[in-house]
Coordinates of C-alpha atoms in Angstrom, one line a residue:
M1 CA -22.1 38.9 -21.9
T2 CA -19.9 35.9 -22.7
S3 CA -16.4 35.0 -21.6
Q4 CA -13.7 35.1 -24.2
P5 CA -11.2 32.4 -23.1
N6 CA -7.6 33.4 -22.8
P7 CA -4.8 31.0 -23.8
T8 CA -2.2 30.1 -21.3
K9 CA 1.1 31.9 -21.6
T10 CA 4.5 30.7 -22.4
A11 CA 7.4 30.9 -20.0
N12 CA 8.5 34.3 -21.3
G13 CA 5.0 35.7 -20.8
D14 CA 4.0 35.9 -24.4
P15 CA 0.6 34.6 -25.3
G16 CA 0.9 31.3 -27.1
P17 CA -1.1 28.2 -28.0
G18 CA -2.3 26.3 -25.0
L19 CA -5.3 25.5 -22.8
H20 CA -8.1 28.0 -22.5
A21 CA -9.9 29.2 -19.4
G22 CA -13.1 27.6 -20.5
L23 CA -14.3 26.3 -17.1
K24 CA -16.7 28.5 -15.2
N25 CA -16.8 28.7 -11.4
R26 CA -20.0 26.6 -11.3
H27 CA -18.2 23.9 -13.3
L28 CA -15.2 23.9 -10.9
S29 CA -17.5 23.8 -7.9
M30 CA -19.4 20.8 -9.1
I31 CA -16.2 19.0 -10.4
A32 CA -14.8 19.5 -6.9
I33 CA -17.9 18.1 -5.2
G34 CA -18.4 15.3 -7.7
G35 CA -14.7 14.4 -7.7
V36 CA -15.0 12.7 -4.3
I37 CA -18.1 10.7 -5.2
G38 CA -16.8 7.9 -7.3
A39 CA -18.8 4.9 -8.6
G40 CA -16.8 2.9 -6.0
L41 CA -18.9 4.5 -3.2
F42 CA -22.0 2.9 -4.7
V43 CA -20.7 -0.5 -5.8
G44 CA -17.8 -1.1 -3.5
S45 CA -19.2 -0.2 -0.1
S46 CA -21.0 -3.5 0.4
S47 CA -17.8 -5.5 0.6
G48 CA -16.4 -3.0 3.2
I49 CA -19.5 -3.3 5.3
A50 CA -19.4 -7.1 5.2
T51 CA -15.7 -7.0 6.2
A52 CA -15.8 -4.5 9.1
G53 CA -19.5 -4.2 10.0
P54 CA -20.5 -0.7 11.3
G55 CA -16.8 -0.2 12.0
I56 CA -16.5 0.6 8.3
L57 CA -17.4 4.1 9.4
L58 CA -14.0 4.3 11.1
S59 CA -12.3 3.0 7.9
Y60 CA -14.0 5.7 5.9
A61 CA -13.2 8.3 8.5
L62 CA -9.5 7.3 8.6
V63 CA -9.1 7.4 4.8
G64 CA -11.2 10.6 4.6
T65 CA -8.8 12.3 7.1
L66 CA -5.9 11.2 5.0
V67 CA -7.5 12.6 1.9
V68 CA -8.2 15.9 3.6
L69 CA -4.6 16.3 4.6
V70 CA -3.3 15.3 1.2
M71 CA -5.7 17.7 -0.5
R72 CA -4.6 20.5 1.8
M73 CA -1.0 20.0 0.8
L74 CA -2.0 19.9 -2.9
G75 CA -4.2 22.9 -2.4
E76 CA -1.2 24.8 -0.9
M77 CA 1.0 24.1 -4.0
S78 CA -1.8 24.5 -6.6
A79 CA -3.1 27.8 -5.2
A80 CA 0.4 29.1 -5.5
N81 CA 0.9 27.7 -9.0
P82 CA -2.3 26.4 -10.7
T83 CA -1.4 24.1 -13.6
S84 CA -2.9 21.2 -15.6
G85 CA 0.0 19.1 -14.4
S86 CA -0.9 19.6 -10.8
F87 CA 1.1 17.3 -8.4
S88 CA 3.2 16.0 -11.3
A89 CA 4.4 19.5 -12.1
H90 CA 4.9 20.3 -8.4
A91 CA 7.0 17.1 -8.0
D92 CA 9.0 18.0 -11.1
R93 CA 10.1 21.3 -9.5
A94 CA 10.3 20.2 -5.8
L95 CA 11.8 16.7 -6.1
G96 CA 13.3 16.6 -9.6
R97 CA 12.4 15.8 -13.1
W98 CA 12.5 12.1 -12.4
A99 CA 9.7 12.5 -9.9
G100 CA 7.4 14.5 -12.2
F101 CA 8.0 12.1 -15.1
S102 CA 7.4 9.0 -13.0
I103 CA 4.3 10.1 -11.1
G104 CA 2.8 11.8 -14.2
W105 CA 3.0 8.7 -16.3
L106 CA 1.8 6.4 -13.5
Y107 CA -1.2 8.6 -13.0
W108 CA -1.9 8.6 -16.7
F109 CA -1.7 4.8 -16.7
F110 CA -4.1 4.6 -13.8
W111 CA -6.7 6.6 -15.5
V112 CA -6.6 4.9 -18.9
V113 CA -7.2 1.6 -17.1
V114 CA -10.1 3.2 -15.2
L115 CA -11.5 4.2 -18.6
A116 CA -11.9 0.5 -19.4
V117 CA -13.3 -0.4 -16.0
E118 CA -15.9 2.4 -16.1
A119 CA -16.9 1.8 -19.8
T120 CA -17.4 -1.9 -19.1
A121 CA -19.5 -1.1 -16.0
G122 CA -21.6 1.4 -17.8
A123 CA -22.1 -1.0 -20.8
A124 CA -23.3 -3.7 -18.4
I125 CA -26.1 -1.5 -17.0
L126 CA -27.1 -0.2 -20.5
E127 CA -27.2 -3.8 -21.9
G128 CA -29.6 -4.7 -19.1
W129 CA -31.9 -2.0 -20.2
I130 CA -31.5 -2.5 -24.0
P131 CA -30.3 -6.1 -24.5
A132 CA -30.6 -5.9 -28.2
V133 CA -27.3 -3.9 -28.2
P134 CA -24.4 -6.1 -27.1
Q135 CA -22.2 -5.0 -24.2
W136 CA -19.1 -4.3 -26.3
A137 CA -21.2 -2.0 -28.5
W138 CA -22.4 0.0 -25.5
A139 CA -18.8 0.4 -24.3
L140 CA -17.8 1.7 -27.7
I141 CA -20.8 4.1 -27.9
V142 CA -20.1 5.5 -24.4
M143 CA -16.4 6.0 -25.1
V144 CA -17.0 7.6 -28.5
V145 CA -19.6 10.0 -27.1
L146 CA -17.5 11.2 -24.2
T147 CA -14.4 11.4 -26.4
A148 CA -16.3 13.7 -28.8
T149 CA -17.4 15.8 -25.8
N150 CA -13.8 16.2 -24.6
L151 CA -12.6 17.1 -28.2
V152 CA -15.1 19.9 -28.6
S153 CA -13.9 22.2 -25.8
V154 CA -13.1 22.1 -22.1
G155 CA -16.4 23.9 -21.6
S156 CA -18.3 21.0 -23.0
Y157 CA -16.5 18.7 -20.6
G158 CA -17.3 21.0 -17.8
E159 CA -21.0 21.2 -18.7
F160 CA -21.3 17.4 -19.0
E161 CA -19.5 17.0 -15.7
F162 CA -21.6 19.7 -14.0
W163 CA -24.8 17.7 -14.7
F164 CA -23.3 14.3 -14.0
A165 CA -21.9 15.4 -10.7
G166 CA -25.2 17.3 -10.0
I167 CA -27.2 14.1 -10.3
K168 CA -24.8 12.3 -7.9
V169 CA -25.0 15.1 -5.4
V170 CA -28.8 15.3 -5.4
A171 CA -29.1 11.5 -5.3
I172 CA -26.9 11.1 -2.2
A173 CA -28.4 14.1 -0.5
A174 CA -31.9 12.7 -1.0
F175 CA -30.8 9.3 0.1
I176 CA -29.4 10.7 3.4
V177 CA -32.5 12.8 4.1
V178 CA -35.0 10.0 3.3
G179 CA -32.9 7.4 5.1
G180 CA -32.4 9.6 8.1
L181 CA -36.1 10.3 8.4
A182 CA -36.8 6.5 8.2
V183 CA -34.2 5.7 11.0
F184 CA -36.0 8.1 13.3
G185 CA -39.4 6.8 12.3
V186 CA -40.8 10.0 10.8
L187 CA -40.9 9.2 7.1
P188 CA -44.5 9.2 6.0
G189 CA -45.9 6.1 4.5
V190 CA -42.9 3.9 5.3
D191 CA -42.8 1.1 7.8
S192 CA -39.1 0.0 8.1
D193 CA -39.0 -2.5 10.9
K194 CA -35.2 -3.0 10.5
A195 CA -34.2 0.7 10.7
A196 CA -32.7 1.8 14.1
L197 CA -29.6 3.3 15.6
S198 CA -29.2 0.1 17.5
N199 CA -28.0 -1.5 14.3
L200 CA -24.7 0.2 15.0
T201 CA -24.1 -1.9 18.2
D202 CA -26.4 -5.0 17.8
H203 CA -25.5 -8.1 15.7
G204 CA -22.1 -8.6 17.2
G205 CA -21.3 -5.0 18.3
F206 CA -19.8 -2.0 16.5
L207 CA -16.7 -4.1 15.5
P208 CA -18.0 -7.6 15.0
H209 CA -14.8 -8.8 13.5
G210 CA -12.4 -7.0 15.9
P211 CA -10.4 -3.8 15.5
G212 CA -8.2 -5.3 12.8
A213 CA -11.1 -5.2 10.4
I214 CA -10.8 -1.4 10.4
L215 CA -7.5 -1.6 8.6
T216 CA -8.9 -4.3 6.2
G217 CA -11.8 -1.9 5.6
V218 CA -9.3 0.8 4.7
L219 CA -7.8 -1.3 2.0
L220 CA -11.3 -1.8 0.5
V221 CA -12.4 1.8 0.6
V222 CA -9.2 3.8 -0.1
F223 CA -9.4 3.6 -3.8
S224 CA -13.0 4.9 -3.9
F225 CA -11.5 8.3 -2.9
M226 CA -9.3 8.6 -6.0
G227 CA -10.5 11.6 -8.0
S228 CA -10.4 14.2 -5.3
E229 CA -7.4 15.8 -7.0
I230 CA -9.1 16.4 -10.3
A231 CA -10.3 19.9 -9.3
T232 CA -6.6 21.0 -9.0
L233 CA -5.9 19.8 -12.5
A234 CA -9.0 21.5 -13.9
A235 CA -8.2 24.8 -12.1
G236 CA -5.6 25.6 -14.7
E237 CA -8.4 26.0 -17.2
S238 CA -10.8 28.1 -15.0
E239 CA -11.6 31.7 -14.9
D240 CA -10.0 32.2 -11.5
P241 CA -7.6 29.3 -10.8
Q242 CA -6.4 30.5 -7.4
R243 CA -9.9 31.0 -6.1
A244 CA -11.1 27.7 -7.5
V245 CA -8.3 25.7 -5.8
T246 CA -8.8 27.6 -2.5
K247 CA -12.5 26.9 -2.5
S248 CA -12.2 23.2 -3.4
T249 CA -9.5 22.7 -0.8
N250 CA -11.4 24.4 2.0
S251 CA -14.6 22.4 1.3
I252 CA -13.1 18.9 1.1
I253 CA -13.9 18.2 4.8
W254 CA -17.6 18.7 4.6
R255 CA -17.8 16.9 1.2
I256 CA -16.2 13.8 2.6
A257 CA -18.2 14.0 5.9
V258 CA -21.5 14.3 4.2
F259 CA -21.2 12.2 1.1
Y260 CA -19.1 9.3 2.5
L261 CA -19.7 9.1 6.2
G262 CA -23.2 10.5 6.1
S263 CA -24.5 8.0 3.4
I264 CA -22.7 5.0 4.9
L265 CA -24.1 5.8 8.3
V266 CA -27.6 5.8 6.8
V267 CA -26.9 2.4 5.2
V268 CA -25.7 0.7 8.4
T269 CA -28.6 2.2 10.5
L270 CA -31.3 1.3 8.0
L271 CA -30.2 -2.4 7.9
P272 CA -28.2 -4.7 10.1
W273 CA -24.6 -4.9 8.7
N274 CA -25.0 -8.6 8.1
D275 CA -28.3 -8.5 6.2
P276 CA -27.8 -10.8 3.2
S277 CA -29.4 -8.2 0.9
I278 CA -26.5 -5.8 1.3
K279 CA -24.1 -8.3 -0.4
E280 CA -26.7 -9.6 -2.9
S281 CA -28.1 -6.2 -4.1
G282 CA -25.5 -3.7 -3.0
S283 CA -25.6 -1.5 0.0
Y284 CA -27.6 1.4 -1.4
V285 CA -30.1 -0.7 -3.3
A286 CA -30.7 -2.9 -0.2
A287 CA -31.2 0.2 1.9
L288 CA -33.8 1.6 -0.5
D289 CA -35.5 -1.7 -0.9
S290 CA -35.9 -1.9 2.9
L291 CA -38.0 1.2 2.8
G292 CA -40.3 -0.3 0.2
I293 CA -39.4 2.3 -2.4
A294 CA -40.7 1.1 -5.8
H295 CA -38.1 0.3 -8.5
A296 CA -35.2 1.1 -6.1
G297 CA -32.9 -1.1 -8.1
Q298 CA -33.5 0.7 -11.3
V299 CA -33.2 4.1 -9.7
M300 CA -29.9 3.1 -8.2
N301 CA -28.7 1.6 -11.5
F302 CA -29.4 5.0 -13.1
I303 CA -27.4 6.8 -10.4
V304 CA -24.5 4.3 -10.7
L305 CA -24.6 4.8 -14.5
T306 CA -24.4 8.5 -14.0
S307 CA -21.4 8.0 -11.6
V308 CA -19.8 5.7 -14.1
L309 CA -20.2 8.2 -17.0
S310 CA -18.9 11.0 -14.7
C311 CA -15.9 9.0 -13.8
L312 CA -15.3 8.1 -17.5
N313 CA -15.7 11.7 -18.5
S314 CA -13.3 13.0 -15.9
G315 CA -10.9 10.1 -16.4
L316 CA -10.5 11.0 -20.0
Y317 CA -10.1 14.7 -19.2
T318 CA -7.6 14.0 -16.4
A319 CA -5.5 11.5 -18.5
S320 CA -5.3 13.9 -21.4
R321 CA -4.3 16.9 -19.3
M322 CA -1.6 15.0 -17.6
A323 CA -0.3 13.9 -21.0
F324 CA -0.5 17.5 -22.1
S325 CA 1.5 18.6 -19.1
L326 CA 4.1 15.9 -19.7
G327 CA 4.4 17.0 -23.3
Q328 CA 4.9 20.6 -22.2
R329 CA 7.7 19.5 -20.0
G330 CA 9.4 17.4 -22.6
D331 CA 8.5 14.1 -20.8
A332 CA 6.1 13.0 -23.5
P333 CA 5.9 13.5 -27.3
R334 CA 5.7 17.2 -28.0
A335 CA 2.5 16.6 -30.0
F336 CA 0.7 16.0 -26.7
A337 CA 1.3 19.7 -25.8
K338 CA -0.3 21.0 -29.1
T339 CA -3.8 22.3 -28.8
T340 CA -6.6 23.2 -31.2
A341 CA -8.0 26.7 -31.7
N342 CA -10.4 25.8 -28.9
G343 CA -7.6 25.0 -26.5
V344 CA -8.1 21.3 -26.7
P345 CA -5.0 18.9 -26.6
R346 CA -6.4 16.7 -29.3
A347 CA -3.4 14.3 -29.6
A348 CA -3.3 13.8 -25.8
I349 CA -7.0 13.0 -25.7
L350 CA -6.9 10.6 -28.7
V351 CA -3.8 8.7 -27.4
S352 CA -5.4 8.3 -24.0
V353 CA -8.7 7.0 -25.4
V354 CA -6.9 4.6 -27.8
F355 CA -5.2 3.1 -24.8
G356 CA -8.5 3.0 -23.0
F357 CA -10.0 1.1 -26.0
V358 CA -7.1 -1.4 -25.9
A359 CA -7.8 -1.9 -22.2
V360 CA -11.5 -2.5 -22.9
F361 CA -10.5 -5.1 -25.5
F362 CA -8.3 -6.9 -22.9
N363 CA -11.2 -6.7 -20.4
Y364 CA -13.4 -8.6 -22.8
K365 CA -10.8 -10.9 -24.4
F366 CA -8.4 -11.6 -21.5
P367 CA -10.2 -10.6 -18.3
D368 CA -8.4 -13.0 -16.0
S369 CA -4.9 -12.5 -17.3
V370 CA -3.9 -9.3 -19.2
F371 CA -6.6 -7.1 -17.9
L372 CA -6.3 -8.4 -14.3
F373 CA -2.6 -7.5 -14.5
L374 CA -3.4 -4.0 -15.7
L375 CA -5.9 -3.6 -13.0
N376 CA -3.6 -4.8 -10.2
S377 CA -0.5 -3.0 -11.5
S378 CA -2.3 0.3 -11.4
G379 CA -4.2 -0.3 -8.2
A380 CA -1.7 1.3 -5.7
V381 CA -1.0 4.4 -7.9
A382 CA -3.4 6.4 -5.8
L383 CA -1.3 5.9 -2.7
F384 CA 1.9 6.6 -4.7
V385 CA 0.4 9.9 -5.8
W386 CA -0.5 10.9 -2.3
L387 CA 2.9 10.0 -1.0
V388 CA 4.6 12.1 -3.7
I389 CA 2.3 15.0 -2.8
C390 CA 3.5 14.8 0.8
F391 CA 7.2 14.9 -0.1
S392 CA 6.6 17.6 -2.7
Q393 CA 4.9 19.8 -0.3
L394 CA 7.7 19.5 2.3
R395 CA 10.1 21.0 -0.2
M396 CA 7.7 23.3 -2.1
R397 CA 6.7 25.2 1.0
K398 CA 10.3 26.4 1.4
I399 CA 10.5 27.3 -2.3
I400 CA 7.3 29.3 -2.2
Q401 CA 8.4 31.1 1.1
A402 CA 11.7 32.0 -0.5
E403 CA 10.4 33.2 -3.9
A404 CA 6.8 34.4 -3.4
P405 CA 5.5 34.1 0.1
E406 CA 2.4 36.1 -0.8
K407 CA 1.2 33.1 -2.9
L408 CA 0.7 31.0 0.3
V409 CA -3.0 31.7 0.4
V410 CA -3.7 28.1 1.4
K411 CA -1.4 26.6 4.1
M412 CA -1.0 23.1 5.3
W413 CA -1.9 22.8 9.0
L414 CA 0.9 22.2 11.6
Y415 CA 3.5 22.0 8.9
P416 CA 5.7 19.9 8.7
Y417 CA 4.3 17.6 11.4
L418 CA 1.0 16.7 9.8
T419 CA 2.7 16.2 6.4
W420 CA 5.1 13.7 7.9
A421 CA 2.2 12.0 9.8
A422 CA 0.2 11.6 6.5
A423 CA 3.2 10.2 4.7
A424 CA 3.8 7.7 7.5
L425 CA 0.1 6.6 7.4
I426 CA 0.4 6.1 3.6
V427 CA 3.5 4.0 4.0
F428 CA 1.8 2.0 6.8
V429 CA -1.2 1.3 4.5
L430 CA 1.1 0.1 1.7
G431 CA 2.9 -2.1 4.2
Y432 CA -0.4 -3.5 5.6
M433 CA -1.5 -4.3 2.0
L434 CA 1.5 -6.5 1.7
T435 CA 0.0 -8.7 4.4
D436 CA -3.4 -8.9 2.7
T437 CA -3.8 -12.0 0.6
E438 CA -7.6 -12.3 0.9
H439 CA -8.4 -9.2 -1.1
D440 CA -5.3 -9.2 -3.5
G441 CA -3.7 -6.4 -1.6
R442 CA -0.2 -8.0 -1.7
E443 CA -0.4 -8.6 -5.5
T444 CA -1.7 -5.1 -6.1
V445 CA 1.2 -3.5 -4.2
L446 CA 3.9 -5.7 -5.7
L447 CA 2.7 -5.3 -9.3
S448 CA 2.2 -1.6 -8.9
L449 CA 5.7 -1.3 -7.5
L450 CA 7.0 -3.3 -10.4
V451 CA 5.4 -0.9 -12.9
A452 CA 6.6 2.1 -10.9
A453 CA 10.1 0.7 -10.9
V454 CA 10.0 0.4 -14.7
V455 CA 8.8 3.9 -15.1
L456 CA 11.3 5.3 -12.6
T457 CA 14.1 3.5 -14.4
I458 CA 13.1 5.1 -17.7
A459 CA 13.0 8.5 -16.0
L460 CA 16.4 8.1 -14.5
V461 CA 17.9 6.9 -17.8
R462 CA 16.3 9.8 -19.7
Q463 CA 17.7 12.2 -17.1
K464 CA 21.2 10.8 -17.3
M465 CA 21.1 11.0 -21.0
G466 CA 20.1 14.6 -20.8
A467 CA 16.8 14.4 -22.7
G468 CA 16.1 18.0 -23.5
R469 CA 13.1 20.1 -22.6
P470 CA 11.0 22.2 -25.0
A471 CA 11.1 25.9 -24.9
V472 CA 8.0 26.0 -22.7
T473 CA 9.0 24.5 -19.3
T474 CA 6.2 25.8 -17.1
E475 CA 2.6 26.6 -17.6
T476 CA 1.4 29.7 -15.9
P477 CA -2.2 29.9 -14.9
A478 CA -4.7 31.4 -17.3
E479 CA -5.6 35.0 -16.4
P480 CA -9.2 35.8 -15.6
A481 CA -11.1 35.9 -18.9
D482 CA -11.8 39.3 -20.5
K483 CA -15.4 40.1 -20.9
V484 CA -16.7 41.0 -24.4
T485 CA -20.2 41.9 -25.3
T486 CA -21.8 40.0 -28.1
G487 CA -24.6 41.2 -30.2

């Protein structure tokens, strides 16, 4: 038995060219789990630990709580109307066309810059293994292979991501189990004299740099959570969109608790937070080295490479689907909304990867000027996206209740109070970033606001000029695939 993917339908209900329901439930499940495990967790946690000590756990818990609330809001809207445009399409309807246009293009910009970051990071690891191939060539190879994967079908993207995410999940689960056993002194054959729960309070206390370090830690870890929303974009191409969104939304709490808080807790109990090896080798490598595990560095490099490839794969998918949605709504060239016979938005993918290649070039040629500008000017987009989700949900709840209350299968808790609380927390974090000069927080916010202002101005001018929409203004979710028997 094989699934015959159905195309999405046009606004009038007639079948038309569009995305296919090519993602299986197992793909969506792993995309949802892997989406919260970014490469930033492996490579960026050491700076957070150095800044806040064991108190970094509170920073992760604070941001994790915020992500849970935001994903609950997004889950409410996406379960009612699964679409590849996700929060951009919801903002379009709830707040106005200017909002959907602005946040959609900012999100696309964020991910094409991420493509360059991840391709370069992956190339650096591969060059270390095979130095005969220069780093720029590895970046090119990685980008070309994953572009080809995305061009074949959404199913091929899902299959690659299933295995990439699976490796990340197994690696972190094994790390938590092995590290936990070592902390309690029951790991056979390992003598870790530094591992102890007392590492949480010794060496200057739980907050060695004071309570203020928790907020500084928030600034350092908040961007490692970007990607949680990918499952809601991918749901539009799944066999059962509503079920996929509901499942990923309901499981976000344990995913963050286990993979982020659990693994970081193991790191700061295996080693004192101020151990020099954490900064020199990276938190996870240092933790494994402390257990005397052979080739720990290479093992972790493989896991980081897998995370990088996963992020690159998902980044290209996400950028192309957002471009596709913008094209459908008339906010991007209509060619972006055209799909191949396999339901692949080829033009949207190719344009996204071209901009990714350009960003890679800037990273190699002008790393401290042009690329640094791109990096900083897209840095706060995650917070902008979450803020727009909050305001969209406040309005969309009323729309859904008025038009189709039966679609409220996922509900935001304590509406509207927790929604407002989450929005206030996001604004507070953005404000606090303006005071941060040590970690470039101020520059990131100001440059991101500058780019956002430019995009918003374009949106308002287009709206005032009455830029028309195409015939298809909304994308209805793909129906469950029909089953056909093949010989």
